[in-house]
CSV table of C-alpha atoms in Angstrom, one decimal:
chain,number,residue,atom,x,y,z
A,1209,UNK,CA,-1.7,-20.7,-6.2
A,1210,UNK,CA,-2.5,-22.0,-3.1
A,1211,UNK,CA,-5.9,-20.6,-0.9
A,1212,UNK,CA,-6.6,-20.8,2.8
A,1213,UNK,CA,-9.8,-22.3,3.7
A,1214,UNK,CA,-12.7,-20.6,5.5
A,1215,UNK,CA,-12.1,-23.4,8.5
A,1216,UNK,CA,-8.5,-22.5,9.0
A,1217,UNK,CA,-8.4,-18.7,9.4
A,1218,UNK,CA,-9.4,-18.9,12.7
A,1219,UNK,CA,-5.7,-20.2,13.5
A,1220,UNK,CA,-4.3,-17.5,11.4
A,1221,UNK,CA,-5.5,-14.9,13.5
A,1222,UNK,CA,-3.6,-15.7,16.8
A,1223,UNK,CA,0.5,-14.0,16.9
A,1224,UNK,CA,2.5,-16.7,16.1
A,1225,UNK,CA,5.4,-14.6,18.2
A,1226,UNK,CA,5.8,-11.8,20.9
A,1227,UNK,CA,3.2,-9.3,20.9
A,1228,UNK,CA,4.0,-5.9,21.3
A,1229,UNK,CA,1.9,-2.8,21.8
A,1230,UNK,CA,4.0,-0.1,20.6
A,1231,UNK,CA,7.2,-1.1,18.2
A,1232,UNK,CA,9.6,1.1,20.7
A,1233,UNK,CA,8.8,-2.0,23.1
A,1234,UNK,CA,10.1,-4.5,20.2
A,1235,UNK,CA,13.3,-2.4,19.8
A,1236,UNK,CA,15.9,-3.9,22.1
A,1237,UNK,CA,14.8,-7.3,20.4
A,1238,UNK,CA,15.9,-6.4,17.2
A,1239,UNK,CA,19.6,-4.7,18.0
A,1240,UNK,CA,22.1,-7.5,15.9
A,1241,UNK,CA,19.8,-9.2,14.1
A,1242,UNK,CA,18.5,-9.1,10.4
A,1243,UNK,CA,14.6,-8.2,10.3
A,1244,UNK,CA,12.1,-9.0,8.0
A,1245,UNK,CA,8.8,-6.9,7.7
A,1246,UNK,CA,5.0,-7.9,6.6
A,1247,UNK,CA,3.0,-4.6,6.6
A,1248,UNK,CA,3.3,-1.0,5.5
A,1249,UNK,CA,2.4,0.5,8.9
A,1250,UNK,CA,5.2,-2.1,10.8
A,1251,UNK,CA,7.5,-1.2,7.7
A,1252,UNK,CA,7.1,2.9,8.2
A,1253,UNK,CA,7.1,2.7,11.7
A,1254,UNK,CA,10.6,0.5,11.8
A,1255,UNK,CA,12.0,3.2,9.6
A,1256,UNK,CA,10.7,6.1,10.8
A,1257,UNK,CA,12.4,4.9,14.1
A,1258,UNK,CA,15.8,4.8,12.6
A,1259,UNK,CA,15.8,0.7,12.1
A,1260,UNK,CA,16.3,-0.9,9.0
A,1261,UNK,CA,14.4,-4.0,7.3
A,1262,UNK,CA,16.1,-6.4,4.8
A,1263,UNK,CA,12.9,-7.3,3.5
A,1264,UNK,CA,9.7,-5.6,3.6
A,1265,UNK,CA,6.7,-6.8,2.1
A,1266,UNK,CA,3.8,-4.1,2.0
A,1267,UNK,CA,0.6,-4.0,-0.1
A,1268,UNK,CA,-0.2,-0.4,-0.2
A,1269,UNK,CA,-3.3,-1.0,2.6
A,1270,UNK,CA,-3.8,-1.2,6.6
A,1271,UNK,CA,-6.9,-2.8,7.6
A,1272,UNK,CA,-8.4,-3.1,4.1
A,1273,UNK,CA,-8.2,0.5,3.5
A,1274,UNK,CA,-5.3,2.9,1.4
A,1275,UNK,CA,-2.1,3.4,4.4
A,1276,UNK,CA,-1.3,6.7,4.1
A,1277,UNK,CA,1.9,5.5,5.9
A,1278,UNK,CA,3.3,3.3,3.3
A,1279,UNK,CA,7.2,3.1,3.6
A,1280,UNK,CA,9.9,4.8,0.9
A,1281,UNK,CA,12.9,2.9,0.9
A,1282,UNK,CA,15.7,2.4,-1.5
A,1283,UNK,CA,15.4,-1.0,-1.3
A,1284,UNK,CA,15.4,-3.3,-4.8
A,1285,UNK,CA,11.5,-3.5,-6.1
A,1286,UNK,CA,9.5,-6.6,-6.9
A,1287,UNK,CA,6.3,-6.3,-7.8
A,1288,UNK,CA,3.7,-9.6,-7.4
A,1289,UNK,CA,0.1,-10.5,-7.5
A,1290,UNK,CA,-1.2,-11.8,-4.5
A,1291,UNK,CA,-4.7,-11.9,-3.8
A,1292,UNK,CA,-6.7,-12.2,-0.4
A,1293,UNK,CA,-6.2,-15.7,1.3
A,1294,UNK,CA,-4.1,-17.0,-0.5
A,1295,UNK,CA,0.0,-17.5,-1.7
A,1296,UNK,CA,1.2,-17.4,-4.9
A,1297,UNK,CA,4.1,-18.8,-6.4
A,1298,UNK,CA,5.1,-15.4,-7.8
A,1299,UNK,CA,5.2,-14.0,-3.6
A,1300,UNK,CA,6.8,-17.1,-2.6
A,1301,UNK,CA,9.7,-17.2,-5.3
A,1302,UNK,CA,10.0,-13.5,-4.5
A,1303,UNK,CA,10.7,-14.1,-0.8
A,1304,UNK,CA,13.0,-16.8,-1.9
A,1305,UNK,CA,15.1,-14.4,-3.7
A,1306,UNK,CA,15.0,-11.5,-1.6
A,1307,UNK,CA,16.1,-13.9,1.0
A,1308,UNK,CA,19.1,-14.7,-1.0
A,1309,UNK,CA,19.6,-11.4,-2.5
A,1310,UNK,CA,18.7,-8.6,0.0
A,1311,UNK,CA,17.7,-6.0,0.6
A,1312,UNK,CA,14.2,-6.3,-1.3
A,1313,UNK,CA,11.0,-4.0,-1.0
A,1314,UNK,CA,8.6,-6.6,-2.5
A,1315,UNK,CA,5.0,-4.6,-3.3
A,1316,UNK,CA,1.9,-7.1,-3.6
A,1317,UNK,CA,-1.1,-6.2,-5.8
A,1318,UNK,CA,-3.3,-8.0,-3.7
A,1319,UNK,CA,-3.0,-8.4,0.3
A,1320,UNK,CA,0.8,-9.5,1.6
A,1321,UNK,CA,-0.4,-10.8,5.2
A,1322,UNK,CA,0.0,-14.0,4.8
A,1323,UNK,CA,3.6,-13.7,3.6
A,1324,UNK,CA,4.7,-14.3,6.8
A,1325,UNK,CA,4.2,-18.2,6.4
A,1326,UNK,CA,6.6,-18.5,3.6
A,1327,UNK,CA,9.0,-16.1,5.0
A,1328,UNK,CA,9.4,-18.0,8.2
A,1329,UNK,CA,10.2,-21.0,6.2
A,1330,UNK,CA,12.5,-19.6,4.3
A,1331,UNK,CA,14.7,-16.7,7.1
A,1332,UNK,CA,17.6,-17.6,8.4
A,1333,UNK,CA,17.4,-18.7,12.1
A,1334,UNK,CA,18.2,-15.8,14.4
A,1335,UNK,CA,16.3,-13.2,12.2
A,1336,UNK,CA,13.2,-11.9,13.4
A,1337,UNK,CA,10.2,-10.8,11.1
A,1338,UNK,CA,7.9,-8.2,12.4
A,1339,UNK,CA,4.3,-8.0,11.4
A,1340,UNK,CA,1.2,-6.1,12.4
A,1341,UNK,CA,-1.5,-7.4,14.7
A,1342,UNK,CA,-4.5,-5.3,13.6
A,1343,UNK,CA,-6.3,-3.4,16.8
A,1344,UNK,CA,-3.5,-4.8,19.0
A,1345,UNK,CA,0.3,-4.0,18.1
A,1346,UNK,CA,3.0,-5.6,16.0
A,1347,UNK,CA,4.5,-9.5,16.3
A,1348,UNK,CA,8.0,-9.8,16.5
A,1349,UNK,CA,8.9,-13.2,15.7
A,1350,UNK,CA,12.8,-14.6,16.4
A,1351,UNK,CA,13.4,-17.3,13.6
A,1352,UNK,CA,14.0,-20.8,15.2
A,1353,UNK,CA,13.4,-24.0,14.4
A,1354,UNK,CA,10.2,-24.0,16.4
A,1355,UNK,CA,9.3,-21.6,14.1
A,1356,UNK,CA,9.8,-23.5,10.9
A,1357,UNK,CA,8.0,-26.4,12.0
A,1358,UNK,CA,4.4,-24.0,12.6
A,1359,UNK,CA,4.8,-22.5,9.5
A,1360,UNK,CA,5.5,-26.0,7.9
A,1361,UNK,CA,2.2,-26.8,9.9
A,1362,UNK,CA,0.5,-23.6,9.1
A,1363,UNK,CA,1.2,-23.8,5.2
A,1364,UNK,CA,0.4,-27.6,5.3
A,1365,UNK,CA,-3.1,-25.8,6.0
A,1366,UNK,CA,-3.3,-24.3,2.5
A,1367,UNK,CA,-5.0,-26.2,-0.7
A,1368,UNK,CA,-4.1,-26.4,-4.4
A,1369,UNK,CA,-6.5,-23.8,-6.4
């Protein structure tokens, strides 16, 4: 497992894409490519909208508390453990594969923000993975390989535990 220290979550906080207020904004970004989600309010919303996620990685909570919003799809289920701060092998081998074998519904016991490090590694370029940005909108991010290379920098960031 590996665990984000206290001095790096700072840089964690910041988009690390577009931010968008309202996910109707986002839309026109998204027609022809494959998306990704992180987040069961970004994952309903998407849905609810009429778009579709190949992935979606929700945790059954927005902001710390129960999301009354969490997304039904008919996706494949993976269940991981995945506690706060940190990435486990189990998430990560689970993006892996539901990168290879779409479409997934992955559902952390634990917190799933951070799985959008891994997952940017790992998408194809050209995809786009949306998260939440709590208090502020959602973050579309377009896979490239400027992408890969902050979240190489941003996993570098993590420790052994």
């Amino acid at each position: 497992m590996l665990r984000l220290p206290d001095e790096y979550r700072d840089r964690f906080k910041k988009p690390i894409g577009r931010l968008f207020p309202e996910l109707v904004d986002a839309l026109p970004l998204l027609a022809g490519r494959t998306v990704y989600t992180v987040g069961d309010v970004v994952t309903h919303n998407l849905l609810a909208a009429g778009g579709s996620t190949e992935i979606a990685v929700i945790d059954g909570y927005t902001m710390r508390a129960p999301c009354a919003k969490t997304p039904l799809c008919a996706h494949r289920r993976v269940q991981v453990k995945n506690p706060a701060g940190t990435l486990t092998e189990e998430l990560v081998r689970a993006l892996e594969d539901a990168v290879e074998h779409p479409p997934v519904l992955i559902i952390v016991d634990g917190e799933e923000d951070l799985a959008v490090i891994p997952l940017a590694r790992l998408a194809p370029e050209g995809s786009v993975i949306l998260y939440g940005q709590p208090g502020e909108g959602l973050v579309a991010c377009i896979v490239t390989e400027d992408l890969k290379t902050l979240a190489n920098d941003l996993y570098s960031q993590f420790v052994p535990v």
